Amino acid sequence: MKKLLMVLPLVFLLCFSLSCQKSEEVAEEPVVDVEAEKQIVAKLVVDSMEAEGQKDIDAVMGIYADNVIFQPPNEPQFQGKEPYQKHLEDILFQMTIVSLDVNASETKVARSGDIAYCAGTYLLIFEGEEGNVEFPGKFLYVLNKINDEWKVVLASWSGDQLFEP
């Protein structure tokens, strides 16, 4: 009986100490190759913007989510692919574009692999009334992975000078 009385407090102490320990639940994060995804995102954004310079509407529109938000310079924000297509057709596609060079200087992808942003600069050169006009600017795109494809959900851009096509 004496042994039982000595063992019983030890068992109680052991049980108590085990119950006080926090269990470590390790949530499995998706295995994402962040560097590879960064390259994919940057290429996707650059290719789409360069397609604007080539007036390839299908290549341009393919990158955007249906409910994408656009923030163009000197205009109110708008939402949806259709208004953006009209915006392109009314402004950019009416110009004679000589070149559009795009530099994605900063691209980040979350470790979760489902959200990213791509920022950079561009140089649009178009024919003006008195010769070629250079129009430098910058952009910021936010992308989400939707059905295993990167789609732009927010696009914001502005020029470094007043745009007068």
PDB file of N, CA, C and O in Angstrom, residues 11-87:
ATOM      1  N   VAL A  11       2.149   9.334 -10.800  1.00  0.00           N
ATOM      2  CA  VAL A  11       1.272   9.141 -11.967  1.00  0.00           C
ATOM      3  C   VAL A  11       0.416  10.392 -12.186  1.00  0.00           C
ATOM      4  O   VAL A  11       0.260  10.869 -13.305  1.00  0.00           O
ATOM      5  N   PHE A  12      -0.117  10.918 -11.097  1.00  0.00           N
ATOM      6  CA  PHE A  12      -0.935  12.136 -11.184  1.00  0.00           C
ATOM      7  C   PHE A  12      -0.105  13.292 -11.727  1.00  0.00           C
ATOM      8  O   PHE A  12      -0.538  14.029 -12.604  1.00  0.00           O
ATOM      9  N   LEU A  13       1.106  13.469 -11.229  1.00  0.00           N
ATOM     10  CA  LEU A  13       1.991  14.532 -11.689  1.00  0.00           C
ATOM     11  C   LEU A  13       2.339  14.364 -13.167  1.00  0.00           C
ATOM     12  O   LEU A  13       2.352  15.328 -13.930  1.00  0.00           O
ATOM     13  N   LEU A  14       2.609  13.159 -13.576  1.00  0.00           N
ATOM     14  CA  LEU A  14       2.917  12.876 -14.979  1.00  0.00           C
ATOM     15  C   LEU A  14       1.742  13.207 -15.877  1.00  0.00           C
ATOM     16  O   LEU A  14       1.895  13.851 -16.912  1.00  0.00           O
ATOM     17  N   CYS A  15       0.554  12.767 -15.475  1.00  0.00           N
ATOM     18  CA  CYS A  15      -0.648  13.056 -16.268  1.00  0.00           C
ATOM     19  C   CYS A  15      -0.898  14.554 -16.353  1.00  0.00           C
ATOM     20  O   CYS A  15      -1.252  15.086 -17.399  1.00  0.00           O
ATOM     21  N   PHE A  16      -0.715  15.240 -15.227  1.00  0.00           N
ATOM     22  CA  PHE A  16      -0.933  16.678 -15.194  1.00  0.00           C
ATOM     23  C   PHE A  16       0.052  17.399 -16.106  1.00  0.00           C
ATOM     24  O   PHE A  16      -0.312  18.278 -16.863  1.00  0.00           O
ATOM     25  N   SER A  17       1.311  17.014 -16.061  1.00  0.00           N
ATOM     26  CA  SER A  17       2.317  17.681 -16.894  1.00  0.00           C
ATOM     27  C   SER A  17       2.089  17.411 -18.373  1.00  0.00           C
ATOM     28  O   SER A  17       2.295  18.277 -19.213  1.00  0.00           O
ATOM     29  N   LEU A  18       1.646  16.241 -18.720  1.00  0.00           N
ATOM     30  CA  LEU A  18       1.367  15.934 -20.125  1.00  0.00           C
ATOM     31  C   LEU A  18       0.154  16.703 -20.625  1.00  0.00           C
ATOM     32  O   LEU A  18       0.113  17.133 -21.779  1.00  0.00           O
ATOM     33  N   SER A  19      -0.813  16.899 -19.757  1.00  0.00           N
ATOM     34  CA  SER A  19      -2.006  17.627 -20.202  1.00  0.00           C
ATOM     35  C   SER A  19      -1.737  19.106 -20.360  1.00  0.00           C
ATOM     36  O   SER A  19      -2.448  19.803 -21.060  1.00  0.00           O
ATOM     37  N   CYS A  20      -0.718  19.620 -19.706  1.00  0.00           N
ATOM     38  CA  CYS A  20      -0.392  21.039 -19.796  1.00  0.00           C
ATOM     39  C   CYS A  20       0.441  21.376 -21.026  1.00  0.00           C
ATOM     40  O   CYS A  20       0.557  22.521 -21.396  1.00  0.00           O
ATOM     41  N   GLN A  21       1.043  20.371 -21.613  1.00  0.00           N
ATOM     42  CA  GLN A  21       1.849  20.638 -22.801  1.00  0.00           C
ATOM     43  C   GLN A  21       0.952  20.960 -23.980  1.00  0.00           C
ATOM     44  O   GLN A  21      -0.079  20.341 -24.187  1.00  0.00           O
ATOM     45  N   LYS A  22       1.362  21.960 -24.737  1.00  0.00           N
ATOM     46  CA  LYS A  22       0.605  22.319 -25.940  1.00  0.00           C
ATOM     47  C   LYS A  22       0.957  21.344 -27.040  1.00  0.00           C
ATOM     48  O   LYS A  22       2.122  21.041 -27.280  1.00  0.00           O
ATOM     49  N   SER A  23      -0.061  20.880 -27.674  1.00  0.00           N
ATOM     50  CA  SER A  23       0.214  20.001 -28.807  1.00  0.00           C
ATOM     51  C   SER A  23       0.594  20.861 -29.996  1.00  0.00           C
ATOM     52  O   SER A  23       0.033  21.925 -30.216  1.00  0.00           O
ATOM     53  N   GLU A  24       1.545  20.412 -30.708  1.00  0.00           N
ATOM     54  CA  GLU A  24       1.992  21.143 -31.878  1.00  0.00           C
ATOM     55  C   GLU A  24       1.323  20.573 -33.108  1.00  0.00           C
ATOM     56  O   GLU A  24       1.622  19.463 -33.527  1.00  0.00           O
ATOM     57  N   GLU A  25       0.400  21.352 -33.624  1.00  0.00           N
ATOM     58  CA  GLU A  25      -0.234  20.936 -34.867  1.00  0.00           C
ATOM     59  C   GLU A  25       0.500  21.626 -35.996  1.00  0.00           C
ATOM     60  O   GLU A  25       0.573  22.846 -36.038  1.00  0.00           O
ATOM     61  N   VAL A  26       1.023  20.872 -36.855  1.00  0.00           N
ATOM     62  CA  VAL A  26       1.757  21.416 -37.972  1.00  0.00           C
ATOM     63  C   VAL A  26       0.849  21.369 -39.193  1.00  0.00           C
ATOM     64  O   VAL A  26       0.529  20.299 -39.698  1.00  0.00           O
ATOM     65  N   ALA A  27       0.424  22.552 -39.583  1.00  0.00           N
ATOM     66  CA  ALA A  27      -0.401  22.629 -40.774  1.00  0.00           C
ATOM     67  C   ALA A  27       0.515  22.486 -41.981  1.00  0.00           C
ATOM     68  O   ALA A  27       1.528  23.163 -42.084  1.00  0.00           O
ATOM     69  N   GLU A  28       0.134  21.619 -42.834  1.00  0.00           N
ATOM     70  CA  GLU A  28       0.942  21.425 -44.028  1.00  0.00           C
ATOM     71  C   GLU A  28       0.691  22.572 -44.992  1.00  0.00           C
ATOM     72  O   GLU A  28      -0.426  22.817 -45.401  1.00  0.00           O
ATOM     73  N   GLU A  29       1.762  23.294 -45.272  1.00  0.00           N
ATOM     74  CA  GLU A  29       1.649  24.363 -46.248  1.00  0.00           C
ATOM     75  C   GLU A  29       1.893  23.763 -47.626  1.00  0.00           C
ATOM     76  O   GLU A  29       2.653  22.814 -47.764  1.00  0.00           O
ATOM     77  N   PRO A  30       1.242  24.329 -48.606  1.00  0.00           N
ATOM     78  CA  PRO A  30       1.476  23.797 -49.941  1.00  0.00           C
ATOM     79  C   PRO A  30       2.942  23.968 -50.329  1.00  0.00           C
ATOM     80  O   PRO A  30       3.582  24.930 -49.942  1.00  0.00           O
ATOM     81  N   VAL A  31       3.425  23.022 -51.052  1.00  0.00           N
ATOM     82  CA  VAL A  31       4.797  23.095 -51.521  1.00  0.00           C
ATOM     83  C   VAL A  31       4.788  23.965 -52.777  1.00  0.00           C
ATOM     84  O   VAL A  31       4.245  23.576 -53.808  1.00  0.00           O
ATOM     85  N   VAL A  32       5.349  25.142 -52.629  1.00  0.00           N
ATOM     86  CA  VAL A  32       5.349  26.106 -53.726  1.00  0.00           C
ATOM     87  C   VAL A  32       6.787  26.508 -54.009  1.00  0.00           C
ATOM     88  O   VAL A  32       7.521  26.897 -53.103  1.00  0.00           O
ATOM     89  N   ASP A  33       7.162  26.451 -55.252  1.00  0.00           N
ATOM     90  CA  ASP A  33       8.461  26.940 -55.676  1.00  0.00           C
ATOM     91  C   ASP A  33       8.293  28.435 -55.955  1.00  0.00           C
ATOM     92  O   ASP A  33       7.912  28.842 -57.055  1.00  0.00           O
ATOM     93  N   VAL A  34       8.530  29.246 -54.922  1.00  0.00           N
ATOM     94  CA  VAL A  34       8.281  30.682 -55.000  1.00  0.00           C
ATOM     95  C   VAL A  34       9.081  31.332 -56.130  1.00  0.00           C
ATOM     96  O   VAL A  34       8.561  32.174 -56.867  1.00  0.00           O
ATOM     97  N   GLU A  35      10.318  30.954 -56.283  1.00  0.00           N
ATOM     98  CA  GLU A  35      11.149  31.553 -57.346  1.00  0.00           C
ATOM     99  C   GLU A  35      10.587  31.242 -58.733  1.00  0.00           C
ATOM    100  O   GLU A  35      10.545  32.113 -59.599  1.00  0.00           O
ATOM    101  N   ALA A  36      10.154  30.018 -58.949  1.00  0.00           N
ATOM    102  CA  ALA A  36       9.565  29.646 -60.246  1.00  0.00           C
ATOM    103  C   ALA A  36       8.267  30.418 -60.475  1.00  0.00           C
ATOM    104  O   ALA A  36       8.013  30.899 -61.591  1.00  0.00           O
ATOM    105  N   GLU A  37       7.459  30.550 -59.435  1.00  0.00           N
ATOM    106  CA  GLU A  37       6.202  31.285 -59.561  1.00  0.00           C
ATOM    107  C   GLU A  37       6.452  32.761 -59.856  1.00  0.00           C
ATOM    108  O   GLU A  37       5.722  33.381 -60.624  1.00  0.00           O
ATOM    109  N   LYS A  38       7.496  33.331 -59.250  1.00  0.00           N
ATOM    110  CA  LYS A  38       7.847  34.730 -59.530  1.00  0.00           C
ATOM    111  C   LYS A  38       8.165  34.913 -61.010  1.00  0.00           C
ATOM    112  O   LYS A  38       7.738  35.897 -61.626  1.00  0.00           O
ATOM    113  N   GLN A  39       8.916  33.984 -61.563  1.00  0.00           N
ATOM    114  CA  GLN A  39       9.266  34.065 -62.985  1.00  0.00           C
ATOM    115  C   GLN A  39       8.016  33.966 -63.859  1.00  0.00           C
ATOM    116  O   GLN A  39       7.875  34.688 -64.850  1.00  0.00           O
ATOM    117  N   ILE A  40       7.106  33.065 -63.478  1.00  0.00           N
ATOM    118  CA  ILE A  40       5.859  32.894 -64.239  1.00  0.00           C
ATOM    119  C   ILE A  40       5.036  34.170 -64.196  1.00  0.00           C
ATOM    120  O   ILE A  40       4.537  34.647 -65.229  1.00  0.00           O
ATOM    121  N   VAL A  41       4.883  34.748 -63.005  1.00  0.00           N
ATOM    122  CA  VAL A  41       4.084  35.963 -62.839  1.00  0.00           C
ATOM    123  C   VAL A  41       4.683  37.122 -63.641  1.00  0.00           C
ATOM    124  O   VAL A  41       3.980  37.815 -64.376  1.00  0.00           O
ATOM    125  N   ALA A  42       5.980  37.340 -63.499  1.00  0.00           N
ATOM    126  CA  ALA A  42       6.634  38.442 -64.212  1.00  0.00           C
ATOM    127  C   ALA A  42       6.484  38.283 -65.720  1.00  0.00           C
ATOM    128  O   ALA A  42       6.159  39.249 -66.429  1.00  0.00           O
ATOM    129  N   LYS A  43       6.694  37.082 -66.220  1.00  0.00           N
ATOM    130  CA  LYS A  43       6.570  36.846 -67.669  1.00  0.00           C
ATOM    131  C   LYS A  43       5.132  37.067 -68.134  1.00  0.00           C
ATOM    132  O   LYS A  43       4.900  37.673 -69.178  1.00  0.00           O
ATOM    133  N   LEU A  44       4.195  36.598 -67.362  1.00  0.00           N
ATOM    134  CA  LEU A  44       2.783  36.765 -67.707  1.00  0.00           C
ATOM    135  C   LEU A  44       2.415  38.244 -67.822  1.00  0.00           C
ATOM    136  O   LEU A  44       1.773  38.668 -68.788  1.00  0.00           O
ATOM    137  N   VAL A  45       2.838  39.031 -66.841  1.00  0.00           N
ATOM    138  CA  VAL A  45       2.528  40.466 -66.843  1.00  0.00           C
ATOM    139  C   VAL A  45       3.218  41.163 -68.007  1.00  0.00           C
ATOM    140  O   VAL A  45       2.588  41.923 -68.752  1.00  0.00           O
ATOM    141  N   VAL A  46       4.500  40.913 -68.185  1.00  0.00           N
ATOM    142  CA  VAL A  46       5.245  41.557 -69.271  1.00  0.00           C
ATOM    143  C   VAL A  46       4.664  41.172 -70.625  1.00  0.00           C
ATOM    144  O   VAL A  46       4.439  42.030 -71.485  1.00  0.00           O
ATOM    145  N   ASP A  47       4.397  39.887 -70.832  1.00  0.00           N
ATOM    146  CA  ASP A  47       3.837  39.443 -72.118  1.00  0.00           C
ATOM    147  C   ASP A  47       2.493  40.097 -72.393  1.00  0.00           C
ATOM    148  O   ASP A  47       2.207  40.500 -73.524  1.00  0.00           O
ATOM    149  N   SER A  48       1.662  40.214 -71.372  1.00  0.00           N
ATOM    150  CA  SER A  48       0.348  40.833 -71.553  1.00  0.00           C
ATOM    151  C   SER A  48       0.475  42.315 -71.902  1.00  0.00           C
ATOM    152  O   SER A  48      -0.212  42.812 -72.797  1.00  0.00           O
ATOM    153  N   MET A  49       1.360  43.014 -71.207  1.00  0.00           N
ATOM    154  CA  MET A  49       1.539  44.443 -71.496  1.00  0.00           C
ATOM    155  C   MET A  49       2.145  44.647 -72.883  1.00  0.00           C
ATOM    156  O   MET A  49       1.749  45.575 -73.603  1.00  0.00           O
ATOM    157  N   GLU A  50       3.078  43.802 -73.253  1.00  0.00           N
ATOM    158  CA  GLU A  50       3.651  43.917 -74.594  1.00  0.00           C
ATOM    159  C   GLU A  50       2.607  43.593 -75.666  1.00  0.00           C
ATOM    160  O   GLU A  50       2.635  44.155 -76.756  1.00  0.00           O
ATOM    161  N   ALA A  51       1.668  42.713 -75.347  1.00  0.00           N
ATOM    162  CA  ALA A  51       0.571  42.413 -76.279  1.00  0.00           C
ATOM    163  C   ALA A  51      -0.305  43.643 -76.495  1.00  0.00           C
ATOM    164  O   ALA A  51      -0.890  43.806 -77.569  1.00  0.00           O
ATOM    165  N   GLU A  52      -0.386  44.515 -75.490  1.00  0.00           N
ATOM    166  CA  GLU A  52      -1.115  45.781 -75.680  1.00  0.00           C
ATOM    167  C   GLU A  52      -0.446  46.590 -76.779  1.00  0.00           C
ATOM    168  O   GLU A  52      -1.124  47.175 -77.623  1.00  0.00           O
ATOM    169  N   GLY A  53       0.875  46.627 -76.757  1.00  0.00           N
ATOM    170  CA  GLY A  53       1.610  47.359 -77.784  1.00  0.00           C
ATOM    171  C   GLY A  53       1.431  46.772 -79.170  1.00  0.00           C
ATOM    172  O   GLY A  53       1.527  47.477 -80.176  1.00  0.00           O
ATOM    173  N   GLN A  54       1.135  45.470 -79.230  1.00  0.00           N
ATOM    174  CA  GLN A  54       0.905  44.804 -80.512  1.00  0.00           C
ATOM    175  C   GLN A  54      -0.583  44.781 -80.876  1.00  0.00           C
ATOM    176  O   GLN A  54      -0.959  44.200 -81.895  1.00  0.00           O
ATOM    177  N   LYS A  55      -1.401  45.346 -79.989  1.00  0.00           N
ATOM    178  CA  LYS A  55      -2.858  45.412 -80.185  1.00  0.00           C
ATOM    179  C   LYS A  55      -3.481  44.023 -80.315  1.00  0.00           C
ATOM    180  O   LYS A  55      -4.413  43.813 -81.075  1.00  0.00           O
ATOM    181  N   ASP A  56      -2.957  43.069 -79.545  1.00  0.00           N
ATOM    182  CA  ASP A  56      -3.471  41.697 -79.529  1.00  0.00           C
ATOM    183  C   ASP A  56      -4.440  41.562 -78.359  1.00  0.00           C
ATOM    184  O   ASP A  56      -4.058  41.207 -77.252  1.00  0.00           O
ATOM    185  N   ILE A  57      -5.701  41.865 -78.621  1.00  0.00           N
ATOM    186  CA  ILE A  57      -6.707  41.951 -77.558  1.00  0.00           C
ATOM    187  C   ILE A  57      -6.898  40.627 -76.823  1.00  0.00           C
ATOM    188  O   ILE A  57      -7.088  40.617 -75.604  1.00  0.00           O
ATOM    189  N   ASP A  58      -6.833  39.505 -77.522  1.00  0.00           N
ATOM    190  CA  ASP A  58      -7.020  38.211 -76.858  1.00  0.00           C
ATOM    191  C   ASP A  58      -5.892  37.925 -75.867  1.00  0.00           C
ATOM    192  O   ASP A  58      -6.142  37.462 -74.749  1.00  0.00           O
ATOM    193  N   ALA A  59      -4.665  38.200 -76.261  1.00  0.00           N
ATOM    194  CA  ALA A  59      -3.527  37.985 -75.360  1.00  0.00           C
ATOM    195  C   ALA A  59      -3.588  38.937 -74.166  1.00  0.00           C
ATOM    196  O   ALA A  59      -3.232  38.559 -73.051  1.00  0.00           O
ATOM    197  N   VAL A  60      -4.055  40.144 -74.396  1.00  0.00           N
ATOM    198  CA  VAL A  60      -4.169  41.126 -73.315  1.00  0.00           C
ATOM    199  C   VAL A  60      -5.226  40.686 -72.309  1.00  0.00           C
ATOM    200  O   VAL A  60      -4.984  40.636 -71.100  1.00  0.00           O
ATOM    201  N   MET A  61      -6.396  40.358 -72.778  1.00  0.00           N
ATOM    202  CA  MET A  61      -7.528  40.098 -71.883  1.00  0.00           C
ATOM    203  C   MET A  61      -7.413  38.766 -71.148  1.00  0.00           C
ATOM    204  O   MET A  61      -8.010  38.601 -70.086  1.00  0.00           O
ATOM    205  N   GLY A  62      -6.630  37.849 -71.654  1.00  0.00           N
ATOM    206  CA  GLY A  62      -6.519  36.530 -71.041  1.00  0.00           C
ATOM    207  C   GLY A  62      -5.918  36.527 -69.639  1.00  0.00           C
ATOM    208  O   GLY A  62      -6.145  35.602 -68.870  1.00  0.00           O
ATOM    209  N   ILE A  63      -5.191  37.550 -69.284  1.00  0.00           N
ATOM    210  CA  ILE A  63      -4.518  37.587 -67.981  1.00  0.00           C
ATOM    211  C   ILE A  63      -5.446  38.072 -66.858  1.00  0.00           C
ATOM    212  O   ILE A  63      -5.169  37.862 -65.688  1.00  0.00           O
ATOM    213  N   TYR A  64      -6.561  38.688 -67.187  1.00  0.00           N
ATOM    214  CA  TYR A  64      -7.382  39.344 -66.173  1.00  0.00           C
ATOM    215  C   TYR A  64      -8.497  38.457 -65.639  1.00  0.00           C
ATOM    216  O   TYR A  64      -9.148  37.729 -66.387  1.00  0.00           O
ATOM    217  N   ALA A  65      -8.748  38.569 -64.312  1.00  0.00           N
ATOM    218  CA  ALA A  65      -9.902  37.927 -63.692  1.00  0.00           C
ATOM    219  C   ALA A  65     -11.159  38.672 -64.163  1.00  0.00           C
ATOM    220  O   ALA A  65     -11.091  39.850 -64.527  1.00  0.00           O
ATOM    221  N   ASP A  66     -12.292  38.000 -64.159  1.00  0.00           N
ATOM    222  CA  ASP A  66     -13.528  38.630 -64.627  1.00  0.00           C
ATOM    223  C   ASP A  66     -13.878  39.892 -63.852  1.00  0.00           C
ATOM    224  O   ASP A  66     -14.384  40.851 -64.420  1.00  0.00           O
ATOM    225  N   ASN A  67     -13.619  39.912 -62.552  1.00  0.00           N
ATOM    226  CA  ASN A  67     -13.989  41.058 -61.713  1.00  0.00           C
ATOM    227  C   ASN A  67     -12.799  41.960 -61.394  1.00  0.00           C
ATOM    228  O   ASN A  67     -12.787  42.646 -60.373  1.00  0.00           O
ATOM    229  N   VAL A  68     -11.798  41.987 -62.264  1.00  0.00           N
ATOM    230  CA  VAL A  68     -10.589  42.772 -62.063  1.00  0.00           C
ATOM    231  C   VAL A  68     -10.933  44.250 -61.837  1.00  0.00           C
ATOM    232  O   VAL A  68     -11.894  44.768 -62.405  1.00  0.00           O
ATOM    233  N   ILE A  69     -10.133  44.891 -60.996  1.00  0.00           N
ATOM    234  CA  ILE A  69     -10.278  46.330 -60.746  1.00  0.00           C
ATOM    235  C   ILE A  69      -9.147  47.043 -61.472  1.00  0.00           C
ATOM    236  O   ILE A  69      -7.978  46.669 -61.344  1.00  0.00           O
ATOM    237  N   PHE A  70      -9.494  48.100 -62.204  1.00  0.00           N
ATOM    238  CA  PHE A  70      -8.513  48.892 -62.940  1.00  0.00           C
ATOM    239  C   PHE A  70      -8.442  50.288 -62.344  1.00  0.00           C
ATOM    240  O   PHE A  70      -9.460  50.877 -62.012  1.00  0.00           O
ATOM    241  N   GLN A  71      -7.213  50.790 -62.234  1.00  0.00           N
ATOM    242  CA  GLN A  71      -6.986  52.139 -61.747  1.00  0.00           C
ATOM    243  C   GLN A  71      -6.107  52.881 -62.749  1.00  0.00           C
ATOM    244  O   GLN A  71      -4.900  53.013 -62.560  1.00  0.00           O
ATOM    245  N   PRO A  72      -6.720  53.388 -63.831  1.00  0.00           N
ATOM    246  CA  PRO A  72      -5.942  54.128 -64.829  1.00  0.00           C
ATOM    247  C   PRO A  72      -5.651  55.546 -64.349  1.00  0.00           C
ATOM    248  O   PRO A  72      -6.351  56.062 -63.476  1.00  0.00           O
ATOM    249  N   PRO A  73      -4.650  56.176 -64.913  1.00  0.00           N
ATOM    250  CA  PRO A  73      -4.342  57.551 -64.521  1.00  0.00           C
ATOM    251  C   PRO A  73      -5.419  58.522 -65.022  1.00  0.00           C
ATOM    252  O   PRO A  73      -5.995  58.330 -66.098  1.00  0.00           O
ATOM    253  N   ASN A  74      -5.694  59.511 -64.215  1.00  0.00           N
ATOM    254  CA  ASN A  74      -6.606  60.613 -64.587  1.00  0.00           C
ATOM    255  C   ASN A  74      -8.013  60.160 -64.936  1.00  0.00           C
ATOM    256  O   ASN A  74      -8.711  60.821 -65.691  1.00  0.00           O
ATOM    257  N   GLU A  75      -8.418  59.020 -64.426  1.00  0.00           N
ATOM    258  CA  GLU A  75      -9.765  58.490 -64.664  1.00  0.00           C
ATOM    259  C   GLU A  75     -10.251  57.821 -63.387  1.00  0.00           C
ATOM    260  O   GLU A  75      -9.450  57.377 -62.578  1.00  0.00           O
ATOM    261  N   PRO A  76     -11.570  57.688 -63.239  1.00  0.00           N
ATOM    262  CA  PRO A  76     -12.078  56.938 -62.086  1.00  0.00           C
ATOM    263  C   PRO A  76     -11.732  55.449 -62.211  1.00  0.00           C
ATOM    264  O   PRO A  76     -11.549  54.927 -63.305  1.00  0.00           O
ATOM    265  N   GLN A  77     -11.658  54.813 -61.076  1.00  0.00           N
ATOM    266  CA  GLN A  77     -11.465  53.363 -61.041  1.00  0.00           C
ATOM    267  C   GLN A  77     -12.675  52.685 -61.670  1.00  0.00           C
ATOM    268  O   GLN A  77     -13.794  53.173 -61.560  1.00  0.00           O
ATOM    269  N   PHE A  78     -12.454  51.560 -62.342  1.00  0.00           N
ATOM    270  CA  PHE A  78     -13.573  50.784 -62.881  1.00  0.00           C
ATOM    271  C   PHE A  78     -13.273  49.303 -62.723  1.00  0.00           C
ATOM    272  O   PHE A  78     -12.146  48.911 -62.432  1.00  0.00           O
ATOM    273  N   GLN A  79     -14.307  48.495 -62.909  1.00  0.00           N
ATOM    274  CA  GLN A  79     -14.172  47.062 -62.650  1.00  0.00           C
ATOM    275  C   GLN A  79     -14.719  46.254 -63.815  1.00  0.00           C
ATOM    276  O   GLN A  79     -15.744  46.593 -64.388  1.00  0.00           O
ATOM    277  N   GLY A  80     -14.012  45.171 -64.146  1.00  0.00           N
ATOM    278  CA  GLY A  80     -14.463  44.236 -65.169  1.00  0.00           C
ATOM    279  C   GLY A  80     -13.627  44.296 -66.429  1.00  0.00           C
ATOM    280  O   GLY A  80     -13.014  45.313 -66.755  1.00  0.00           O
ATOM    281  N   LYS A  81     -13.601  43.170 -67.123  1.00  0.00           N
ATOM    282  CA  LYS A  81     -12.810  43.063 -68.343  1.00  0.00           C
ATOM    283  C   LYS A  81     -13.406  43.866 -69.498  1.00  0.00           C
ATOM    284  O   LYS A  81     -12.664  44.447 -70.289  1.00  0.00           O
ATOM    285  N   GLU A  82     -14.723  43.889 -69.606  1.00  0.00           N
ATOM    286  CA  GLU A  82     -15.353  44.593 -70.732  1.00  0.00           C
ATOM    287  C   GLU A  82     -15.042  46.088 -70.746  1.00  0.00           C
ATOM    288  O   GLU A  82     -14.695  46.629 -71.801  1.00  0.00           O
ATOM    289  N   PRO A  83     -15.149  46.794 -69.592  1.00  0.00           N
ATOM    290  CA  PRO A  83     -14.781  48.215 -69.618  1.00  0.00           C
ATOM    291  C   PRO A  83     -13.315  48.434 -69.986  1.00  0.00           C
ATOM    292  O   PRO A  83     -12.979  49.425 -70.640  1.00  0.00           O
ATOM    293  N   TYR A  84     -12.442  47.503 -69.583  1.00  0.00           N
ATOM    294  CA  TYR A  84     -11.029  47.665 -69.925  1.00  0.00           C
ATOM    295  C   TYR A  84     -10.808  47.470 -71.422  1.00  0.00           C
ATOM    296  O   TYR A  84     -10.034  48.200 -72.048  1.00  0.00           O
ATOM    297  N   GLN A  85     -11.490  46.508 -71.995  1.00  0.00           N
ATOM    298  CA  GLN A  85     -11.357  46.303 -73.438  1.00  0.00           C
ATOM    299  C   GLN A  85     -11.807  47.560 -74.181  1.00  0.00           C
ATOM    300  O   GLN A  85     -11.149  47.991 -75.118  1.00  0.00           O
ATOM    301  N   LYS A  86     -12.886  48.159 -73.742  1.00  0.00           N
ATOM    302  CA  LYS A  86     -13.363  49.412 -74.369  1.00  0.00           C
ATOM    303  C   LYS A  86     -12.327  50.521 -74.177  1.00  0.00           C
ATOM    304  O   LYS A  86     -12.057  51.284 -75.101  1.00  0.00           O
ATOM    305  N   HIS A  87     -11.745  50.583 -72.989  1.00  0.00           N
ATOM    306  CA  HIS A  87     -10.703  51.572 -72.696  1.00  0.00           C
ATOM    307  C   HIS A  87      -9.533  51.416 -73.682  1.00  0.00           C
ATOM    308  O   HIS A  87      -9.058  52.402 -74.247  1.00  0.00           O
TER     309      HIS A  87
END
